[in-house]
mmCIF file with all atom_site columns, C-alpha atoms in Angstrom:
data_model
loop_
_atom_site.group_PDB
_atom_site.id
_atom_site.type_symbol
_atom_site.label_atom_id
_atom_site.label_alt_id
_atom_site.label_comp_id
_atom_site.label_asym_id
_atom_site.label_entity_id
_atom_site.label_seq_id
_atom_site.pdbx_PDB_ins_code
_atom_site.Cartn_x
_atom_site.Cartn_y
_atom_site.Cartn_z
_atom_site.occupancy
_atom_site.B_iso_or_equiv
_atom_site.pdbx_formal_charge
_atom_site.auth_seq_id
_atom_site.auth_comp_id
_atom_site.auth_asym_id
_atom_site.auth_atom_id
_atom_site.pdbx_PDB_model_num
ATOM 1   C CA . MET A 1 1   ? 134.835 100.313 117.455 1.00 62.00 ? 145 MET A CA 1
ATOM 2   C CA . ALA A 1 2   ? 133.828 97.403  115.326 1.00 80.00 ? 146 ALA A CA 1
ATOM 3   C CA . PHE A 1 3   ? 135.865 98.482  112.267 1.00 87.00 ? 147 PHE A CA 1
ATOM 4   C CA . LYS A 1 4   ? 138.823 96.196  111.470 1.00 89.00 ? 148 LYS A CA 1
ATOM 5   C CA . ILE A 1 5   ? 141.105 95.413  108.587 1.00 89.00 ? 149 ILE A CA 1
ATOM 6   C CA . GLY A 1 6   ? 140.414 91.862  107.474 1.00 86.00 ? 150 GLY A CA 1
ATOM 7   C CA . GLY A 1 7   ? 142.958 89.223  106.417 1.00 87.00 ? 151 GLY A CA 1
ATOM 8   C CA . ASP A 1 8   ? 142.293 90.196  102.792 1.00 89.00 ? 152 ASP A CA 1
ATOM 9   C CA . GLY A 1 9   ? 143.229 93.828  103.546 1.00 88.00 ? 153 GLY A CA 1
ATOM 10  C CA . ALA A 1 10  ? 139.647 95.086  103.216 1.00 90.00 ? 154 ALA A CA 1
ATOM 11  C CA . LEU A 1 11  ? 137.993 97.290  105.798 1.00 90.00 ? 155 LEU A CA 1
ATOM 12  C CA . ARG A 1 12  ? 135.214 95.477  107.627 1.00 90.00 ? 156 ARG A CA 1
ATOM 13  C CA . TYR A 1 13  ? 132.502 96.548  110.051 1.00 89.00 ? 157 TYR A CA 1
ATOM 14  C CA . GLN A 1 14  ? 131.293 93.768  112.371 1.00 88.00 ? 158 GLN A CA 1
ATOM 15  C CA . GLY A 1 15  ? 132.652 91.259  109.838 1.00 87.00 ? 159 GLY A CA 1
ATOM 16  C CA . ARG A 1 16  ? 130.841 92.851  106.879 1.00 89.00 ? 160 ARG A CA 1
ATOM 17  C CA . LEU A 1 17  ? 132.690 94.376  103.933 1.00 88.00 ? 161 LEU A CA 1
ATOM 18  C CA . CYS A 1 18  ? 132.634 98.200  104.059 1.00 87.00 ? 162 CYS A CA 1
ATOM 19  C CA . MET A 1 19  ? 131.604 99.679  100.730 1.00 87.00 ? 163 MET A CA 1
ATOM 20  C CA . PRO A 1 20  ? 133.145 103.038 99.863  1.00 88.00 ? 164 PRO A CA 1
ATOM 21  C CA . ASN A 1 21  ? 130.967 105.782 98.421  1.00 87.00 ? 165 ASN A CA 1
ATOM 22  C CA . VAL A 1 22  ? 132.184 105.235 94.872  1.00 86.00 ? 166 VAL A CA 1
ATOM 23  C CA . VAL A 1 23  ? 129.762 106.325 92.155  1.00 86.00 ? 167 VAL A CA 1
ATOM 24  C CA . GLY A 1 24  ? 127.690 103.349 90.983  1.00 86.00 ? 168 GLY A CA 1
ATOM 25  C CA . LEU A 1 25  ? 129.333 100.703 93.213  1.00 89.00 ? 169 LEU A CA 1
ATOM 26  C CA . ARG A 1 26  ? 126.590 100.459 95.834  1.00 86.00 ? 170 ARG A CA 1
ATOM 27  C CA . GLU A 1 27  ? 123.899 100.636 93.137  1.00 85.00 ? 171 GLU A CA 1
ATOM 28  C CA . LYS A 1 28  ? 125.624 97.781  91.290  1.00 87.00 ? 172 LYS A CA 1
ATOM 29  C CA . ILE A 1 29  ? 125.561 95.628  94.441  1.00 83.00 ? 173 ILE A CA 1
ATOM 30  C CA . MET A 1 30  ? 121.893 96.419  95.066  1.00 82.00 ? 174 MET A CA 1
ATOM 31  C CA . ASN A 1 31  ? 121.050 95.717  91.420  1.00 79.00 ? 175 ASN A CA 1
ATOM 32  C CA . GLU A 1 32  ? 122.847 92.348  91.542  1.00 80.00 ? 176 GLU A CA 1
ATOM 33  C CA . ILE A 1 33  ? 120.867 91.290  94.606  1.00 74.00 ? 177 ILE A CA 1
ATOM 34  C CA . HIS A 1 34  ? 117.626 92.711  93.272  1.00 71.00 ? 178 HIS A CA 1
ATOM 35  C CA . GLN A 1 35  ? 117.987 90.905  89.934  1.00 71.00 ? 179 GLN A CA 1
ATOM 36  C CA . SER A 1 36  ? 119.262 87.671  91.496  1.00 68.00 ? 180 SER A CA 1
ATOM 37  C CA . GLY A 1 37  ? 117.462 84.478  90.521  1.00 53.00 ? 181 GLY A CA 1
ATOM 38  C CA . TYR A 1 38  ? 116.988 83.672  94.202  1.00 53.00 ? 182 TYR A CA 1
ATOM 39  C CA . PHE A 1 39  ? 114.493 86.475  94.733  1.00 53.00 ? 183 PHE A CA 1
ATOM 40  C CA . ILE A 1 40  ? 111.182 87.421  93.241  1.00 52.00 ? 184 ILE A CA 1
ATOM 41  C CA . HIS A 1 41  ? 111.399 91.200  93.475  1.00 54.00 ? 185 HIS A CA 1
ATOM 42  C CA . PRO A 1 42  ? 112.247 91.585  97.171  1.00 57.00 ? 186 PRO A CA 1
ATOM 43  C CA . ASP A 1 43  ? 110.900 94.554  99.102  1.00 66.00 ? 187 ASP A CA 1
ATOM 44  C CA . SER A 1 44  ? 113.276 96.938  100.849 1.00 69.00 ? 188 SER A CA 1
ATOM 45  C CA . THR A 1 45  ? 113.178 95.157  104.229 1.00 76.00 ? 189 THR A CA 1
ATOM 46  C CA . LYS A 1 46  ? 114.033 91.752  102.748 1.00 77.00 ? 190 LYS A CA 1
ATOM 47  C CA . MET A 1 47  ? 116.677 93.256  100.500 1.00 78.00 ? 191 MET A CA 1
ATOM 48  C CA . TYR A 1 48  ? 118.212 95.185  103.406 1.00 81.00 ? 192 TYR A CA 1
ATOM 49  C CA . HIS A 1 49  ? 118.539 92.012  105.478 1.00 81.00 ? 193 HIS A CA 1
ATOM 50  C CA . ASP A 1 50  ? 120.166 90.209  102.547 1.00 81.00 ? 194 ASP A CA 1
ATOM 51  C CA . VAL A 1 51  ? 122.622 93.021  101.795 1.00 83.00 ? 195 VAL A CA 1
ATOM 52  C CA . LYS A 1 52  ? 123.591 93.640  105.433 1.00 84.00 ? 196 LYS A CA 1
ATOM 53  C CA . GLU A 1 53  ? 124.738 90.029  105.834 1.00 86.00 ? 197 GLU A CA 1
ATOM 54  C CA . LYS A 1 54  ? 127.808 90.749  103.675 1.00 87.00 ? 198 LYS A CA 1
ATOM 55  C CA . TYR A 1 55  ? 128.094 94.533  103.229 1.00 88.00 ? 199 TYR A CA 1
ATOM 56  C CA . TRP A 1 56  ? 128.016 97.758  105.232 1.00 88.00 ? 200 TRP A CA 1
ATOM 57  C CA . TRP A 1 57  ? 127.820 101.434 104.317 1.00 88.00 ? 201 TRP A CA 1
ATOM 58  C CA . ASP A 1 58  ? 126.402 104.486 106.014 1.00 88.00 ? 202 ASP A CA 1
ATOM 59  C CA . ASN A 1 59  ? 122.669 105.078 105.466 1.00 87.00 ? 203 ASN A CA 1
ATOM 60  C CA . MET A 1 60  ? 122.419 101.629 103.858 1.00 87.00 ? 204 MET A CA 1
ATOM 61  C CA . LYS A 1 61  ? 118.778 101.075 104.830 1.00 86.00 ? 205 LYS A CA 1
ATOM 62  C CA . LYS A 1 62  ? 117.723 104.407 103.324 1.00 84.00 ? 206 LYS A CA 1
ATOM 63  C CA . SER A 1 63  ? 119.628 103.868 100.084 1.00 83.00 ? 207 SER A CA 1
ATOM 64  C CA . ILE A 1 64  ? 118.052 100.397 99.670  1.00 79.00 ? 208 ILE A CA 1
ATOM 65  C CA . ALA A 1 65  ? 114.557 101.787 100.297 1.00 77.00 ? 209 ALA A CA 1
ATOM 66  C CA . GLU A 1 66  ? 115.165 104.462 97.652  1.00 75.00 ? 210 GLU A CA 1
ATOM 67  C CA . PHE A 1 67  ? 116.546 101.844 95.247  1.00 77.00 ? 211 PHE A CA 1
ATOM 68  C CA . VAL A 1 68  ? 113.402 99.712  95.542  1.00 74.00 ? 212 VAL A CA 1
ATOM 69  C CA . ALA A 1 69  ? 111.093 102.735 95.203  1.00 69.00 ? 213 ALA A CA 1
ATOM 70  C CA . TYR A 1 70  ? 109.889 104.098 91.883  1.00 67.00 ? 214 TYR A CA 1
ATOM 71  C CA . GLU A 1 71  ? 109.685 107.711 90.849  1.00 65.00 ? 215 GLU A CA 1
ATOM 72  C CA . LEU A 1 72  ? 106.885 108.817 88.589  1.00 69.00 ? 216 LEU A CA 1
ATOM 73  C CA . GLU A 1 73  ? 107.261 111.429 85.895  1.00 75.00 ? 217 GLU A CA 1
ATOM 74  C CA . LEU A 1 74  ? 104.243 113.559 86.629  1.00 75.00 ? 218 LEU A CA 1
ATOM 75  C CA . PRO A 1 75  ? 102.858 116.424 84.563  1.00 79.00 ? 219 PRO A CA 1
ATOM 76  C CA . SER A 1 76  ? 103.447 119.909 85.929  1.00 80.00 ? 220 SER A CA 1
ATOM 77  C CA . GLU A 1 77  ? 99.795  120.161 87.072  1.00 77.00 ? 221 GLU A CA 1
ATOM 78  C CA . LEU A 1 78  ? 100.551 117.438 89.651  1.00 75.00 ? 222 LEU A CA 1
ATOM 79  C CA . GLU A 1 79  ? 103.833 118.846 90.951  1.00 75.00 ? 223 GLU A CA 1
ATOM 80  C CA . PHE A 1 80  ? 102.431 118.921 94.510  1.00 75.00 ? 224 PHE A CA 1
ATOM 81  C CA . VAL A 1 81  ? 101.949 115.103 94.469  1.00 75.00 ? 225 VAL A CA 1
ATOM 82  C CA . HIS A 1 82  ? 104.886 113.169 95.907  1.00 72.00 ? 226 HIS A CA 1
ATOM 83  C CA . PRO A 1 83  ? 106.279 111.272 92.897  1.00 69.00 ? 227 PRO A CA 1
ATOM 84  C CA . VAL A 1 84  ? 107.933 108.351 94.723  1.00 69.00 ? 228 VAL A CA 1
ATOM 85  C CA . PHE A 1 85  ? 106.121 105.186 95.722  1.00 66.00 ? 229 PHE A CA 1
ATOM 86  C CA . HIS A 1 86  ? 107.281 101.802 96.975  1.00 63.00 ? 230 HIS A CA 1
ATOM 87  C CA . VAL A 1 87  ? 107.037 98.613  94.951  1.00 60.00 ? 231 VAL A CA 1
ATOM 88  C CA . SER A 1 88  ? 104.878 97.077  97.689  1.00 62.00 ? 232 SER A CA 1
ATOM 89  C CA . MET A 1 89  ? 102.107 99.487  96.644  1.00 65.00 ? 233 MET A CA 1
ATOM 90  C CA . LEU A 1 90  ? 101.908 97.938  93.171  1.00 63.00 ? 234 LEU A CA 1
ATOM 91  C CA . ARG A 1 91  ? 99.046  95.616  92.327  1.00 67.00 ? 235 ARG A CA 1
ATOM 92  C CA . LYS A 1 92  ? 98.416  93.564  89.235  1.00 68.00 ? 236 LYS A CA 1
ATOM 93  C CA . CYS A 1 93  ? 96.184  95.485  86.877  1.00 67.00 ? 237 CYS A CA 1
ATOM 94  C CA . ILE A 1 94  ? 94.399  94.267  83.794  1.00 70.00 ? 238 ILE A CA 1
ATOM 95  C CA . GLY A 1 95  ? 93.472  97.277  81.703  1.00 72.00 ? 239 GLY A CA 1
ATOM 96  C CA . ASP A 1 96  ? 89.821  97.991  81.057  1.00 74.00 ? 240 ASP A CA 1
ATOM 97  C CA . PRO A 1 97  ? 89.416  100.732 78.434  1.00 75.00 ? 241 PRO A CA 1
ATOM 98  C CA . SER A 1 98  ? 85.896  101.499 79.665  1.00 73.00 ? 242 SER A CA 1
ATOM 99  C CA . ARG A 1 99  ? 87.341  102.474 83.068  1.00 69.00 ? 243 ARG A CA 1
ATOM 100 C CA . VAL A 1 100 ? 89.877  104.988 81.752  1.00 69.00 ? 244 VAL A CA 1
ATOM 101 C CA . VAL A 1 101 ? 89.128  108.426 83.159  1.00 62.00 ? 245 VAL A CA 1
ATOM 102 C CA . PRO A 1 102 ? 90.543  111.362 81.221  1.00 64.00 ? 246 PRO A CA 1
ATOM 103 C CA . PHE A 1 103 ? 93.039  113.324 83.302  1.00 61.00 ? 247 PHE A CA 1
ATOM 104 C CA . LYS A 1 104 ? 91.042  116.545 82.949  1.00 60.00 ? 248 LYS A CA 1
ATOM 105 C CA . ASP A 1 105 ? 88.034  114.877 84.650  1.00 55.00 ? 249 ASP A CA 1
ATOM 106 C CA . VAL A 1 106 ? 90.009  114.105 87.820  1.00 58.00 ? 250 VAL A CA 1
ATOM 107 C CA . GLN A 1 107 ? 90.277  117.262 89.882  1.00 61.00 ? 251 GLN A CA 1
ATOM 108 C CA . VAL A 1 108 ? 92.952  116.720 92.538  1.00 63.00 ? 252 VAL A CA 1
ATOM 109 C CA . ILE A 1 109 ? 93.030  119.542 95.080  1.00 63.00 ? 253 ILE A CA 1
ATOM 110 C CA . GLU A 1 110 ? 96.285  120.782 96.657  1.00 65.00 ? 254 GLU A CA 1
ATOM 111 C CA . ASP A 1 111 ? 95.647  118.825 99.865  1.00 64.00 ? 255 ASP A CA 1
ATOM 112 C CA . LEU A 1 112 ? 95.499  115.673 97.652  1.00 60.00 ? 256 LEU A CA 1
ATOM 113 C CA . SER A 1 113 ? 91.762  115.265 98.101  1.00 60.00 ? 257 SER A CA 1
ATOM 114 C CA . TYR A 1 114 ? 89.302  115.002 95.244  1.00 59.00 ? 258 TYR A CA 1
ATOM 115 C CA . GLU A 1 115 ? 85.590  115.199 94.683  1.00 62.00 ? 259 GLU A CA 1
ATOM 116 C CA . GLU A 1 116 ? 84.241  111.798 95.535  1.00 69.00 ? 260 GLU A CA 1
ATOM 117 C CA . GLU A 1 117 ? 81.410  109.948 93.923  1.00 75.00 ? 261 GLU A CA 1
ATOM 118 C CA . VAL A 1 118 ? 78.098  110.894 95.441  1.00 82.00 ? 262 VAL A CA 1
ATOM 119 C CA . PRO A 1 119 ? 75.280  108.402 95.934  1.00 87.00 ? 263 PRO A CA 1
ATOM 120 C CA . VAL A 1 120 ? 72.253  109.801 94.127  1.00 87.00 ? 264 VAL A CA 1
ATOM 121 C CA . ALA A 1 121 ? 69.518  107.233 94.617  1.00 89.00 ? 265 ALA A CA 1
ATOM 122 C CA . ILE A 1 122 ? 68.620  103.762 95.808  1.00 91.00 ? 266 ILE A CA 1
ATOM 123 C CA . LEU A 1 123 ? 67.465  101.867 92.730  1.00 92.00 ? 267 LEU A CA 1
ATOM 124 C CA . ASP A 1 124 ? 66.691  98.436  94.148  1.00 93.00 ? 268 ASP A CA 1
ATOM 125 C CA . ARG A 1 125 ? 66.810  96.362  97.307  1.00 93.00 ? 269 ARG A CA 1
ATOM 126 C CA . GLN A 1 126 ? 67.431  92.673  97.867  1.00 94.00 ? 270 GLN A CA 1
ATOM 127 C CA . VAL A 1 127 ? 67.749  90.380  100.854 1.00 93.00 ? 271 VAL A CA 1
ATOM 128 C CA . ARG A 1 128 ? 69.957  87.337  100.640 1.00 91.00 ? 272 ARG A CA 1
ATOM 129 C CA . LYS A 1 129 ? 69.127  84.543  103.004 1.00 91.00 ? 273 LYS A CA 1
ATOM 130 C CA . LEU A 1 130 ? 72.177  82.886  104.534 1.00 88.00 ? 274 LEU A CA 1
ATOM 131 C CA . ARG A 1 131 ? 72.092  79.953  106.920 1.00 90.00 ? 275 ARG A CA 1
ATOM 132 C CA . THR A 1 132 ? 71.922  82.018  110.078 1.00 91.00 ? 276 THR A CA 1
ATOM 133 C CA . LYS A 1 133 ? 70.940  85.512  108.945 1.00 90.00 ? 277 LYS A CA 1
ATOM 134 C CA . ASP A 1 134 ? 69.511  87.700  106.227 1.00 91.00 ? 278 ASP A CA 1
ATOM 135 C CA . VAL A 1 135 ? 71.788  90.203  104.478 1.00 90.00 ? 279 VAL A CA 1
ATOM 136 C CA . ALA A 1 136 ? 70.119  93.276  102.991 1.00 92.00 ? 280 ALA A CA 1
ATOM 137 C CA . SER A 1 137 ? 71.723  95.035  100.033 1.00 93.00 ? 281 SER A CA 1
ATOM 138 C CA . VAL A 1 138 ? 70.748  98.089  98.051  1.00 93.00 ? 282 VAL A CA 1
ATOM 139 C CA . LYS A 1 139 ? 71.587  99.000  94.475  1.00 93.00 ? 283 LYS A CA 1
ATOM 140 C CA . VAL A 1 140 ? 73.036  102.521 94.574  1.00 91.00 ? 284 VAL A CA 1
ATOM 141 C CA . LEU A 1 141 ? 73.357  104.995 91.727  1.00 90.00 ? 285 LEU A CA 1
ATOM 142 C CA . TRP A 1 142 ? 76.624  106.946 92.138  1.00 87.00 ? 286 TRP A CA 1
ATOM 143 C CA . ARG A 1 143 ? 77.522  110.132 90.273  1.00 82.00 ? 287 ARG A CA 1
ATOM 144 C CA . ASN A 1 144 ? 80.806  112.022 89.924  1.00 74.00 ? 288 ASN A CA 1
ATOM 145 C CA . ARG A 1 145 ? 81.114  114.789 87.339  1.00 65.00 ? 289 ARG A CA 1
ATOM 146 C CA . ASN A 1 146 ? 80.472  113.063 84.003  1.00 65.00 ? 290 ASN A CA 1
ATOM 147 C CA . MET A 1 147 ? 80.273  109.480 85.270  1.00 72.00 ? 291 MET A CA 1
ATOM 148 C CA . GLU A 1 148 ? 77.450  107.377 86.653  1.00 80.00 ? 292 GLU A CA 1
ATOM 149 C CA . GLU A 1 149 ? 77.886  103.952 88.155  1.00 83.00 ? 293 GLU A CA 1
ATOM 150 C CA . MET A 1 150 ? 75.638  101.454 89.928  1.00 88.00 ? 294 MET A CA 1
ATOM 151 C CA . THR A 1 151 ? 76.847  99.102  92.644  1.00 88.00 ? 295 THR A CA 1
ATOM 152 C CA . TRP A 1 152 ? 75.346  96.792  95.259  1.00 91.00 ? 296 TRP A CA 1
ATOM 153 C CA . GLU A 1 153 ? 76.202  97.927  98.781  1.00 90.00 ? 297 GLU A CA 1
ATOM 154 C CA . ALA A 1 154 ? 75.368  96.726  102.289 1.00 91.00 ? 298 ALA A CA 1
ATOM 155 C CA . GLU A 1 155 ? 72.140  98.447  103.332 1.00 92.00 ? 299 GLU A CA 1
ATOM 156 C CA . GLU A 1 156 ? 73.192  99.110  106.938 1.00 91.00 ? 300 GLU A CA 1
ATOM 157 C CA . GLU A 1 157 ? 76.462  100.727 105.886 1.00 90.00 ? 301 GLU A CA 1
ATOM 158 C CA . MET A 1 158 ? 74.683  102.949 103.370 1.00 90.00 ? 302 MET A CA 1
ATOM 159 C CA . LYS A 1 159 ? 72.063  103.933 105.973 1.00 91.00 ? 303 LYS A CA 1
ATOM 160 C CA . SER A 1 160 ? 74.776  105.000 108.403 1.00 89.00 ? 304 SER A CA 1
ATOM 161 C CA . LYS A 1 161 ? 76.804  106.961 105.828 1.00 87.00 ? 305 LYS A CA 1
ATOM 162 C CA . TYR A 1 162 ? 73.996  108.399 103.689 1.00 88.00 ? 306 TYR A CA 1
ATOM 163 C CA . PRO A 1 163 ? 70.749  108.482 105.708 1.00 89.00 ? 307 PRO A CA 1
ATOM 164 C CA . TYR A 1 164 ? 69.190  111.049 103.361 1.00 88.00 ? 308 TYR A CA 1
ATOM 165 C CA . LEU A 1 165 ? 68.880  108.378 100.655 1.00 88.00 ? 309 LEU A CA 1
ATOM 166 C CA . PHE A 1 166 ? 66.587  106.363 102.891 1.00 86.00 ? 310 PHE A CA 1
ATOM 167 C CA . GLN A 1 167 ? 64.504  109.282 104.112 1.00 81.00 ? 311 GLN A CA 1
ATOM 168 C CA . LYS A 1 168 ? 63.095  109.644 100.595 1.00 62.00 ? 312 LYS A CA 1
ATOM 169 C CA . GLU A 1 169 ? 62.399  105.915 100.521 1.00 57.00 ? 313 GLU A CA 1
ATOM 170 C CA . ASP A 1 170 ? 60.779  105.925 103.985 1.00 59.00 ? 314 ASP A CA 1
ATOM 171 C CA . ASN A 1 171 ? 58.568  108.876 103.068 1.00 57.00 ? 315 ASN A CA 1
ATOM 172 C CA . ALA A 1 172 ? 57.461  107.129 99.869  1.00 55.00 ? 316 ALA A CA 1
ATOM 173 C CA . ASP A 1 173 ? 56.736  103.911 101.816 1.00 55.00 ? 317 ASP A CA 1
ATOM 174 C CA . SER A 1 174 ? 54.700  105.704 104.486 1.00 50.00 ? 318 SER A CA 1
ATOM 175 C CA . LYS A 1 175 ? 52.783  107.683 101.834 1.00 51.00 ? 319 LYS A CA 1
ATOM 176 C CA . GLY A 1 176 ? 52.077  104.457 99.916  1.00 49.00 ? 320 GLY A CA 1
ATOM 177 C CA . THR A 1 177 ? 50.841  102.779 103.096 1.00 42.00 ? 321 THR A CA 1
ATOM 178 C CA . GLN A 1 178 ? 48.714  105.806 103.952 1.00 47.00 ? 322 GLN A CA 1
ATOM 179 C CA . ASP A 1 179 ? 47.219  105.841 100.408 1.00 49.00 ? 323 ASP A CA 1
ATOM 180 C CA . ALA A 1 180 ? 46.445  102.122 100.679 1.00 42.00 ? 324 ALA A CA 1
ATOM 181 C CA . LEU A 1 181 ? 44.715  102.614 104.037 1.00 41.00 ? 325 LEU A CA 1
ATOM 182 C CA . GLU A 1 182 ? 42.681  105.533 102.714 1.00 48.00 ? 326 GLU A CA 1
ATOM 183 C CA . GLY A 1 183 ? 41.687  103.422 99.704  1.00 45.00 ? 327 GLY A CA 1
ATOM 184 C CA . GLN A 1 184 ? 40.458  100.632 102.038 1.00 42.00 ? 328 GLN A CA 1
ATOM 185 C CA . THR A 1 185 ? 38.391  103.007 104.182 1.00 44.00 ? 329 THR A CA 1
ATOM 186 C CA . ALA A 1 186 ? 36.789  104.498 101.076 1.00 46.00 ? 330 ALA A CA 1
ATOM 187 C CA . LEU A 1 187 ? 35.492  101.042 100.098 1.00 44.00 ? 331 LEU A CA 1
#
């Protein structure tokens, strides 16, 4: 085995100091490393590699991952949602009060799915000319419960995902062309 008593009388595993399972001791070590001025909020992998250079304890990788994770206090309606997430999932967010959705408007189903926004109509179309190609975009009206939103999307992607939006447009175009032809023959 790789366990030995060091010259200082401490138990070591492969040269690393073995940390006993004393309440708060391992957490104190992880907190010291996590708060160290040498690191800018390390993730669990980086922190694990730093800790394992000097220390060893059983299930060390798991305890470091749990230390770096955050647990949310969720309302009872969301008890089926896993409340722990890793710091690497965080992104900088600048609050926009107009984008706040009341909790009651978000209907999360037990399988963690929700009713997505539905594209309702194509409002406009534009073609941007680049050096080597033309890029077609469409302005889409989206609707979800009480909200409406308009965004520019790639036309090809929208045609592949929501062909029904373009069937209306194609029918209107062909009818308009047919009306124009009938008008010319009447003259």
